[in-house]
Short mmCIF file of C-alpha atoms and ligand atoms in Angstrom, two decimals:
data_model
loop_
_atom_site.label_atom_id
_atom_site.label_comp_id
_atom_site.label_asym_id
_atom_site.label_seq_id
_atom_site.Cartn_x
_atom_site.Cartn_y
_atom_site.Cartn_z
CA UNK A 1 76.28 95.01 94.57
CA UNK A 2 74.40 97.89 93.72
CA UNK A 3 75.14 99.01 89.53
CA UNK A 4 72.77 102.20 89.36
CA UNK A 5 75.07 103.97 91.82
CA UNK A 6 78.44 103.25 91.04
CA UNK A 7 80.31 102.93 87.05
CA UNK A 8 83.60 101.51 86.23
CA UNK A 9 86.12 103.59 84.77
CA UNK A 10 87.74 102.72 81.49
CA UNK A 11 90.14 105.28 80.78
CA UNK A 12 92.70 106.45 83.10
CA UNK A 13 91.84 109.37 85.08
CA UNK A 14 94.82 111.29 84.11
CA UNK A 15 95.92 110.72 80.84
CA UNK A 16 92.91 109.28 79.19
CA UNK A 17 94.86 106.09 78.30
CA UNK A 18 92.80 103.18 78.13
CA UNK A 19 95.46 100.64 78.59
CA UNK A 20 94.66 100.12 82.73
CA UNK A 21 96.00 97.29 84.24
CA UNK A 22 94.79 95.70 87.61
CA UNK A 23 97.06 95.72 90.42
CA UNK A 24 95.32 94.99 93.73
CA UNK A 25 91.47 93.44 94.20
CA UNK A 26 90.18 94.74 97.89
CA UNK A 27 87.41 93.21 99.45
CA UNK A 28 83.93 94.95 98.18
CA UNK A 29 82.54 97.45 100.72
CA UNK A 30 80.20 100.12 101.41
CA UNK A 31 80.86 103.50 101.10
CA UNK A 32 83.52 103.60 104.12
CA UNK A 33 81.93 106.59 106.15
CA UNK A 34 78.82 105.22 105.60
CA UNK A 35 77.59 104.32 109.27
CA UNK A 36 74.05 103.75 110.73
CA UNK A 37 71.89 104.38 113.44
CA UNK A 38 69.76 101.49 114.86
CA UNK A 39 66.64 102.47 112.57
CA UNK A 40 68.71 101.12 109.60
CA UNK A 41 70.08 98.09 110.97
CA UNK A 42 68.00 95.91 109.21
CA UNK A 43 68.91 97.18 105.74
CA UNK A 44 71.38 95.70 103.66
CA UNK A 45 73.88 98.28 102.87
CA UNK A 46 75.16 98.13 98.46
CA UNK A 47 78.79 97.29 98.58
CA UNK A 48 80.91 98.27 95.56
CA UNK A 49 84.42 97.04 94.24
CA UNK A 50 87.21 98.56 94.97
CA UNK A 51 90.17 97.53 92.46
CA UNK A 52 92.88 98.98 92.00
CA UNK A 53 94.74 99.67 88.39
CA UNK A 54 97.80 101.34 87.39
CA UNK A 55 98.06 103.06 83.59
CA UNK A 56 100.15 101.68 81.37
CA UNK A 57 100.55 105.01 79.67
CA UNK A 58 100.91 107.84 82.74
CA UNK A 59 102.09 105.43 85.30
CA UNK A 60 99.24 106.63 87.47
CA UNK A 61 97.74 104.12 90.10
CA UNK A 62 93.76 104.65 90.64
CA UNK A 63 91.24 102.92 91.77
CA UNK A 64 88.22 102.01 89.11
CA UNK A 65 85.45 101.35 90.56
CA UNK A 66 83.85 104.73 90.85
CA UNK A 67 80.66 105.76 93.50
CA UNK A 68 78.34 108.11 92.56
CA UNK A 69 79.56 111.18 94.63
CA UNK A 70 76.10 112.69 95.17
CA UNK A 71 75.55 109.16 96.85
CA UNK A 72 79.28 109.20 99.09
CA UNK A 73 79.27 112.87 100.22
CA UNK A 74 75.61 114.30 100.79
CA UNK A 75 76.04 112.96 104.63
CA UNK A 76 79.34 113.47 105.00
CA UNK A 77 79.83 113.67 108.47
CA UNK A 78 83.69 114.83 109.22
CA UNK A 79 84.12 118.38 110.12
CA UNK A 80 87.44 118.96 110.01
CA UNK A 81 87.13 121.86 112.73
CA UNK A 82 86.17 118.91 114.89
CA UNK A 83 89.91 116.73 115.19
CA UNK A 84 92.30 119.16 117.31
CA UNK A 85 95.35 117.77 114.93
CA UNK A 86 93.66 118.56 111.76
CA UNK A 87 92.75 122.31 113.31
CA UNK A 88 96.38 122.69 114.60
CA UNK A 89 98.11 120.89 111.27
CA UNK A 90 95.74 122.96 109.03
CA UNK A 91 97.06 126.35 111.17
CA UNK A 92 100.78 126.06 110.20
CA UNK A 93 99.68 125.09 106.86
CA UNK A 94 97.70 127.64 105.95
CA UNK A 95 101.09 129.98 107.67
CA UNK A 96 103.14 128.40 105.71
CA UNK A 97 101.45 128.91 102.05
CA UNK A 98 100.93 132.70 103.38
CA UNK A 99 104.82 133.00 103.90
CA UNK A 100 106.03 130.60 100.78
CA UNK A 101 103.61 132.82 98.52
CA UNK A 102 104.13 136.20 99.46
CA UNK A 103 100.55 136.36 100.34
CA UNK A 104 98.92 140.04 101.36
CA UNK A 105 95.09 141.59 103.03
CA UNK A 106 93.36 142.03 99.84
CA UNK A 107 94.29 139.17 97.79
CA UNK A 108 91.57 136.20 96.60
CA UNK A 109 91.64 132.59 98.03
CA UNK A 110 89.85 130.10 97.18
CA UNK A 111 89.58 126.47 98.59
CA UNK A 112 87.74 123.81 96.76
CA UNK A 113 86.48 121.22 99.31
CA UNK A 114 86.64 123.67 101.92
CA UNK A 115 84.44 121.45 104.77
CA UNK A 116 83.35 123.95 107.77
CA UNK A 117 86.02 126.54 106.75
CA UNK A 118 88.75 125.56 109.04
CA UNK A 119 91.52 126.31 106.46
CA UNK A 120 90.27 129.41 104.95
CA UNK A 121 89.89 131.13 108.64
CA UNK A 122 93.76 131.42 108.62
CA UNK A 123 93.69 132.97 105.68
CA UNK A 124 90.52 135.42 106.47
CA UNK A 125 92.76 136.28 109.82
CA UNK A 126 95.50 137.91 107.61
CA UNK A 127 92.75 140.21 105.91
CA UNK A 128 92.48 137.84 102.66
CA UNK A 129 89.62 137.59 100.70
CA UNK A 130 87.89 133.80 101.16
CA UNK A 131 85.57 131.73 99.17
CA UNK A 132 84.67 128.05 100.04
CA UNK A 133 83.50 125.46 97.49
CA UNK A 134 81.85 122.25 99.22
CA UNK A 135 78.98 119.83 97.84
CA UNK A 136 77.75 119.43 101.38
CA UNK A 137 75.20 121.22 102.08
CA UNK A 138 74.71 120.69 105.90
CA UNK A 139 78.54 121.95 106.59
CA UNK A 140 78.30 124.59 103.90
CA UNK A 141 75.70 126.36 105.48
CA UNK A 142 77.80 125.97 108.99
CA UNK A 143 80.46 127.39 107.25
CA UNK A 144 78.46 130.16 105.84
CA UNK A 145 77.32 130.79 109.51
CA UNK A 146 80.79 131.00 110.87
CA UNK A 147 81.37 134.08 109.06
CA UNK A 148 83.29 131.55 105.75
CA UNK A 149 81.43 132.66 102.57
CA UNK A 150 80.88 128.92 101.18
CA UNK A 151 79.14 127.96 97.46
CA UNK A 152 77.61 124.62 98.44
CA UNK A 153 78.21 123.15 94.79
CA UNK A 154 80.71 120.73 93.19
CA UNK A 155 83.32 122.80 91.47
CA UNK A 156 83.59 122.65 87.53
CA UNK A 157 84.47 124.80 84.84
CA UNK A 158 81.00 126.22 85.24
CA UNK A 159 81.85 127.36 89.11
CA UNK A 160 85.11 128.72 88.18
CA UNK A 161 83.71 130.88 85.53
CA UNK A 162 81.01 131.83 87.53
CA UNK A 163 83.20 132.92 91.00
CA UNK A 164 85.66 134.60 88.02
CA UNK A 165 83.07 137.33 87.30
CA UNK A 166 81.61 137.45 90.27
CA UNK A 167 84.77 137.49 92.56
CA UNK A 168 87.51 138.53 90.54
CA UNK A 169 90.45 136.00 89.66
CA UNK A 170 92.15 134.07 92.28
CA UNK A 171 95.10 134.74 93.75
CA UNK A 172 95.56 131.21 95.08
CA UNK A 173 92.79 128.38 94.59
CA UNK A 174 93.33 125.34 97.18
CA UNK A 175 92.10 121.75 96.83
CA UNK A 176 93.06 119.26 100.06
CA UNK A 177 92.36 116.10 100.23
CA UNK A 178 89.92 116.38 97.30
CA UNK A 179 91.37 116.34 94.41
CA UNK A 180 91.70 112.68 94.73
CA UNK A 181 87.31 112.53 95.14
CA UNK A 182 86.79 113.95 91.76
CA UNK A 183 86.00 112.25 89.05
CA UNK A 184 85.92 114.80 86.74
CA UNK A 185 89.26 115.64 86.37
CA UNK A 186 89.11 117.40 83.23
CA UNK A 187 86.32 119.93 84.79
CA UNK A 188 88.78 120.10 87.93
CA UNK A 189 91.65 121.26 85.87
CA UNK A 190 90.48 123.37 83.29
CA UNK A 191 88.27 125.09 85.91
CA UNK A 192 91.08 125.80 88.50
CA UNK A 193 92.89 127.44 85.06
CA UNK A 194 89.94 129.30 84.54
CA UNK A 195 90.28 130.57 88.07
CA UNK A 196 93.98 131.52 88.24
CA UNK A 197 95.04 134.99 88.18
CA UNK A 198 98.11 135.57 85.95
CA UNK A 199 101.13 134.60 88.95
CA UNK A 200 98.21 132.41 90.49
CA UNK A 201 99.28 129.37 92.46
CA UNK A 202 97.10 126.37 92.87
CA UNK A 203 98.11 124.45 95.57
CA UNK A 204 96.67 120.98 96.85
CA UNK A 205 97.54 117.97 98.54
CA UNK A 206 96.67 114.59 97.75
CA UNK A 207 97.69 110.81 99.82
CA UNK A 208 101.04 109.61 98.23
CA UNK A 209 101.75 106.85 96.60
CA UNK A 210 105.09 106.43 98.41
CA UNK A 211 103.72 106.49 101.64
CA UNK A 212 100.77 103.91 100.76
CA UNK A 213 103.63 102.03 99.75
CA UNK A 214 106.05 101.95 102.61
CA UNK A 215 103.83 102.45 105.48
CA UNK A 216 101.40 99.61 104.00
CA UNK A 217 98.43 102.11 104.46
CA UNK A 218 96.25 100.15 102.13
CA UNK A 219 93.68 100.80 103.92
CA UNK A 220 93.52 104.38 102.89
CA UNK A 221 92.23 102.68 99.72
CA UNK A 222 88.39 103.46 99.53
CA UNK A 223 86.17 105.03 97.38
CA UNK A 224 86.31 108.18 98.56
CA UNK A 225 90.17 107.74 97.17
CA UNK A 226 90.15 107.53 93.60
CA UNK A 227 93.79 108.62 93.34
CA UNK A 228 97.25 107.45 94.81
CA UNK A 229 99.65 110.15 93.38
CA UNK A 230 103.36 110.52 92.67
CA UNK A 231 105.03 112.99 91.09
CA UNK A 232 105.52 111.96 87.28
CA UNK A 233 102.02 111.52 86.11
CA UNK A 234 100.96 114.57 87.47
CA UNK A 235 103.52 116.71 86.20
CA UNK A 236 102.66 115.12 83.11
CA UNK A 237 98.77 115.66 83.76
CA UNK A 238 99.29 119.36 84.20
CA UNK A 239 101.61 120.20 81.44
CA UNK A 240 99.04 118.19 79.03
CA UNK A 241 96.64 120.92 80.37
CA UNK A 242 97.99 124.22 80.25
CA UNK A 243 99.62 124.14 83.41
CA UNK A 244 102.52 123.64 84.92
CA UNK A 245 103.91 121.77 88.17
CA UNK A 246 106.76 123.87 89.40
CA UNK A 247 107.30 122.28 93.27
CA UNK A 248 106.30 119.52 95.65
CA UNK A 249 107.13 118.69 99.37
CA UNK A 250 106.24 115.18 101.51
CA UNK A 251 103.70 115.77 104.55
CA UNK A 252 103.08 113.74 107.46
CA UNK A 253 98.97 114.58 107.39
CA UNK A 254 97.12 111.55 106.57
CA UNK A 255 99.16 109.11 106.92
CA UNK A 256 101.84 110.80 104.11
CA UNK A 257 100.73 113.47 101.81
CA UNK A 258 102.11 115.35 98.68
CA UNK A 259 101.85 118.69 98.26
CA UNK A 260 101.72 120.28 94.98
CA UNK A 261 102.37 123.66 93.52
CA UNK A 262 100.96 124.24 90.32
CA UNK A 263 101.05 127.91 88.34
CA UNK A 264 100.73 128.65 84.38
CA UNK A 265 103.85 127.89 82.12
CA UNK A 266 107.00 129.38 83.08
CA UNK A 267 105.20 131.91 86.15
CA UNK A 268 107.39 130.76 88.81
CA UNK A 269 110.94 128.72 89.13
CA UNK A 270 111.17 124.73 88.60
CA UNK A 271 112.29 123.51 92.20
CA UNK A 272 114.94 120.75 93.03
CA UNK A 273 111.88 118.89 94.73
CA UNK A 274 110.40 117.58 91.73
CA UNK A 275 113.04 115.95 90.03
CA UNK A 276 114.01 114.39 93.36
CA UNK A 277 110.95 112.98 94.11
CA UNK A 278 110.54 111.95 91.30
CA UNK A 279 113.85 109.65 90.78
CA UNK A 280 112.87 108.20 94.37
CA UNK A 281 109.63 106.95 92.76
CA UNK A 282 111.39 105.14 90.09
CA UNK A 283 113.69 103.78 92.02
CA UNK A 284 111.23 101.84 94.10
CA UNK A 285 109.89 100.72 91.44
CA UNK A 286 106.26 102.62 91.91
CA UNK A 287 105.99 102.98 87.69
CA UNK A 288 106.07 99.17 87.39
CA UNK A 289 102.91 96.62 88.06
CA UNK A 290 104.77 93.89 89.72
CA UNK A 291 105.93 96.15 92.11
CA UNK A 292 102.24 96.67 92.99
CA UNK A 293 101.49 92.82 92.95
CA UNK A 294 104.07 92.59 95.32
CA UNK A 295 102.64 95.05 98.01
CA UNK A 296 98.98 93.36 97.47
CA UNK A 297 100.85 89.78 98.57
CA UNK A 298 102.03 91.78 101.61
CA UNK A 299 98.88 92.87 102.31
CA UNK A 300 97.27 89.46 102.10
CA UNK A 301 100.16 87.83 104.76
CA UNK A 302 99.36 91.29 107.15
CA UNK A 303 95.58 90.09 106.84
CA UNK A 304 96.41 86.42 107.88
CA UNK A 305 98.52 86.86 110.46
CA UNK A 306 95.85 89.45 112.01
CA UNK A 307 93.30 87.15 111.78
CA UNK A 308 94.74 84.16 112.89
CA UNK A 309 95.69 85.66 116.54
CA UNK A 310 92.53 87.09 116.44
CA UNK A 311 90.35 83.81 116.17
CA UNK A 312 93.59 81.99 118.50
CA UNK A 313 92.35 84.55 121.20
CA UNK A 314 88.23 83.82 120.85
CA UNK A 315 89.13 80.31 120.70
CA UNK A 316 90.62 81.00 124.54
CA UNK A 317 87.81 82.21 125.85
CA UNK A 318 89.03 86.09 125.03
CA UNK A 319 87.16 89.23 124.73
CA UNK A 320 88.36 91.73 121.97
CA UNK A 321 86.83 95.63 121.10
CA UNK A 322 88.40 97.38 118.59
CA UNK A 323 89.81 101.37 119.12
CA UNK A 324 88.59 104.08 116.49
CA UNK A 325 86.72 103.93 113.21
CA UNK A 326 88.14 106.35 110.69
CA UNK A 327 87.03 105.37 107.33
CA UNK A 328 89.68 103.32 106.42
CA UNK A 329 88.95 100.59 109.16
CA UNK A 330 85.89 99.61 106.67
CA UNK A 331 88.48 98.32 103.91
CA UNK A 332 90.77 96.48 106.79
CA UNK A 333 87.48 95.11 108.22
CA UNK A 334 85.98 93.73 105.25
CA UNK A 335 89.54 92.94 103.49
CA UNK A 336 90.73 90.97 106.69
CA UNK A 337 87.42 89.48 107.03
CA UNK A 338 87.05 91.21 110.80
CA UNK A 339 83.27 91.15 111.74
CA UNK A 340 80.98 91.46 114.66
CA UNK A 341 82.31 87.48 115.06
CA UNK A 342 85.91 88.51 115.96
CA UNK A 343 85.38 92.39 117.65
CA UNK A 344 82.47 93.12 119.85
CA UNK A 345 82.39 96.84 119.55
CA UNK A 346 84.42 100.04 118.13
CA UNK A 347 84.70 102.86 120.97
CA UNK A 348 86.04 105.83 119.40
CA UNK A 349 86.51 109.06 120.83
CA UNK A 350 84.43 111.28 118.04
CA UNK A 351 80.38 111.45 119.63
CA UNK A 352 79.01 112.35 116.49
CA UNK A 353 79.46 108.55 115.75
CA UNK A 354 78.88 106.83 119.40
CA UNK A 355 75.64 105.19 119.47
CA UNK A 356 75.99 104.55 115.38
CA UNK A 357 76.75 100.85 113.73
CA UNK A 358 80.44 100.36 111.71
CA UNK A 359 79.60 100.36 107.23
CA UNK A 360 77.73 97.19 106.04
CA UNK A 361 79.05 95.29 109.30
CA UNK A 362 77.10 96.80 111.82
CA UNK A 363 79.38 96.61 114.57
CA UNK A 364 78.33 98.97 117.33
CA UNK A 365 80.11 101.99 117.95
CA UNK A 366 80.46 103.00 121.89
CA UNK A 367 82.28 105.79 123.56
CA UNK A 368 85.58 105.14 125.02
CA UNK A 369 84.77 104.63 128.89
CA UNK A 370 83.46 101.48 127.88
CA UNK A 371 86.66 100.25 127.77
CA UNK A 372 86.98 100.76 131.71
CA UNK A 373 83.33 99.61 131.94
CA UNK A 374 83.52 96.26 130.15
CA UNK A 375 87.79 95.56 130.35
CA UNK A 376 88.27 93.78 127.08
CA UNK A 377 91.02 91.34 126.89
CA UNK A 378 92.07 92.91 123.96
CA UNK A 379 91.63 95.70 121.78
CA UNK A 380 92.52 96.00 117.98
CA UNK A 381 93.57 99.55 116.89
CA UNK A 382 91.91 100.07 113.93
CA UNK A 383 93.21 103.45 113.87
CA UNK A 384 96.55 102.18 113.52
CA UNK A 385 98.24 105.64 112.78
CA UNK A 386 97.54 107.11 115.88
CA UNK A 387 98.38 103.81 117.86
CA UNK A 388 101.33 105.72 119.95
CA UNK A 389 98.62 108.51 120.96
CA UNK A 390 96.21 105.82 122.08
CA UNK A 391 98.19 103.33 124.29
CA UNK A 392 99.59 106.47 125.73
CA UNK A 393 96.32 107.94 126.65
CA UNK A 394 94.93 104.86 127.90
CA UNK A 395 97.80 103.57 129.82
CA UNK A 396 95.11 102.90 132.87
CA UNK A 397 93.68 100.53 130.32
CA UNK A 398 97.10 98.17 129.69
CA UNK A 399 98.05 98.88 133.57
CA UNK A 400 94.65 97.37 134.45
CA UNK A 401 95.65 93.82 132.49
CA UNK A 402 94.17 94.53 129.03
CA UNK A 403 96.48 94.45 125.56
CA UNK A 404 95.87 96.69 122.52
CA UNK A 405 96.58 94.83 119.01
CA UNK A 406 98.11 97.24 116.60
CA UNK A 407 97.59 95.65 113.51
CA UNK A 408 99.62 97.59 110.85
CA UNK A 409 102.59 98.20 109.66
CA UNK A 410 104.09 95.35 111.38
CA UNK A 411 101.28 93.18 113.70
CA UNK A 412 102.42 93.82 117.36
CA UNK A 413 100.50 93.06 120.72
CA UNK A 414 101.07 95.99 123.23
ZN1 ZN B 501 97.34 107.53 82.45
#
């Protein structure tokens, strides 16, 4: 474990309460999108804790262990411009804020986060004013270069004032899939205040809680994922803070998202939404910790059961590969203890990563044809949420003998 580059948090992220309580202990790892080329393979890659609390006070689940995010996201090497589902889901998105909002040519968005610019062009294409905010510095500048005016900075109260005078205030400031890699939530919130225009709308959306919890998508648990949201504490979290949560809906993206809309006190209409969500929460139980304990013994049976076919197979004689390597198959591979000794290789279909090695494992990454080339007997979808898509596309594969392993929600053999 490496100390200079990650802290532990004692105060909830929230609320500020100090009374966390542990929930869920996952497997140390690296940073999960951390992935080498062959010059590094001889380095020993930090691995950091990644435990899980919820507050006693808020209700708010969050992990503790905290990476410094100069260290996670200077490489960052996702674009979301590059996954055709993420361009088309982040299209009718970006159509459907534009129609929800009333939004005209003229007026000021902002998007905190904002990757290559993907989002924003949606938004430019209706004759909006655009501004990017992303710490990376290699896809800020291809942002900039696409024609997406991009700040390549972390966003604080500092930013916000800044962009403020220089840019007027925003009609709409954006965070996706973000807000949940700050740390600094205090500088996140009291700069997107600073940013909002008087009937402003800040709109984000964040991995839900409900979802992690029903789908068992613990593997979206890494440190790039400091939050798992619900409703309550956050409506809490904004009222404490000047502003106020006024409607939320469920999406699909990511494995189940929330989306938030978030204006100053009494701007816009309380919707139905919230209070519904809200009671569903409760009545799973989400506010309590041995609700949590539960799901973490689930996890730990889902993990056993995985890796007991798997070393059944080996035992046999078998070959196994393993399909995709989004970030979250670092926590299932360390948490279920799935090495280079179980799965040979990862193909997966993105070619910035083929010819790379998997986080702190080092399990090559090849591109997909290998599967055709070297006819695994089996091959363990780590990128379990897009199982249906895979099988389907590689029916060839299954008609030529081999079996995919899908090992979440429910272990099957396909
Ligand atoms: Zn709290």
């Amino acid at each position: 474990m490496s100390s200079a580059l990650y802290h532990r948090n004692e105060a909830c992220r929230l609320c500020h309460g100090s009374r966390l309580e542990g929930v869920l202990s996952l497997t140390p790892t690296p940073p999960a999108n951390a992935c080498v080329g062959p010059e590094r393979l001889s380095e020993n890659q930090p691995r950091f804790p990644l435990d899980v609390a919820i507050c006693i006070d808020c209700g708010h689940v969050q992990l503790v262990d905290v990476v410094d995010p100069s260290y996670l996201f200077s490489h960052y090497v996702y674009a979301s411009g590059a996954a055709p589902v993420m361009v088309a889901h982040l299209e009718d998105y970006g159509r459907s804020v534009i129609r929800r909002l009333g939004l005209k040519p003229g007026d000021f968005i902002v998007e905190v986060g904002s990757n290559d610019g993907t989002f924003l062009r949606t938004f430019k294409m209706e004759g909006l004013k655009v501004l990017g905010i992303d710490p990376a510095q290699n896809i800020a500048a291809k942002a900039n270069s696409e024609g997406i005016e991009t700040l390549a900075e972390f966003f604080d109260l500092a930013v916000a004032q800044r962009v403020r005078e220089s840019h007027g205030p925003a009609h709409i400031v954006v965070a996706n899939h973000v807000f949940a890699h700050v740390n600094d939530m205090q500088g996140f919130v009291d700069g997107v205040r600073t940013l909002l225009g008087p009937d402003g709308v800040f709109v984000f959306e964040v991995g839900y809680l409900v979802d992690v919890f029903e789908k068992t998508t613990f593997d979206t648990i890494y440190h790039e994922h400091l939050d798992f949201h619900r409703v309550e504490p956050l409506r809490k979290f904004f009222a404490a803070n000047g502003l106020e949560m006024f409607d939320v809906e469920r999406s699909e993206i990511q494995g189940g998202s929330l989306r938030g809309f978030v204006g100053l006190p009494g701007a816009h209409p309380l919707a139905p939404a919230l209070a519904e969500l809200a009671t569903h929460e409760r009545k799973i139980g989400l506010d309590k910790p041995a609700t949590l304990r539960r799901y973490a013994a689930r996890i730990e049976r889902a993990g056993m059961e995985l890796t007991a076919l798997l070393k059944g197979l080996k035992a046999r004689g078998k070959t196994i590969a393993a399909y995709g390597l989004p970030a979250k198959a670092t926590t299932l591979m360390y948490h279920f203890g799935i090495g280079q000794d179980l799965i040979e290789y990862v193909v997966d279909d993105a070619p910035l990563k083929v010819g790379l090695y998997s986080p702190g494992l080092h399990v090559p990454i090849v591109a997909a044809s290998t599967l055709y080339e070297k006819r695994p007997d089996y091959v363990v979808v780590l990128a379990w949420n897009f199982a249906d898509a895979i099988i389907r596309k590689h029916a060839a594969f299954t008609e030529g003998g081999g079996r995919f392993i899908v090992p979440l929600p429910n272990l099957a053999i396909h």
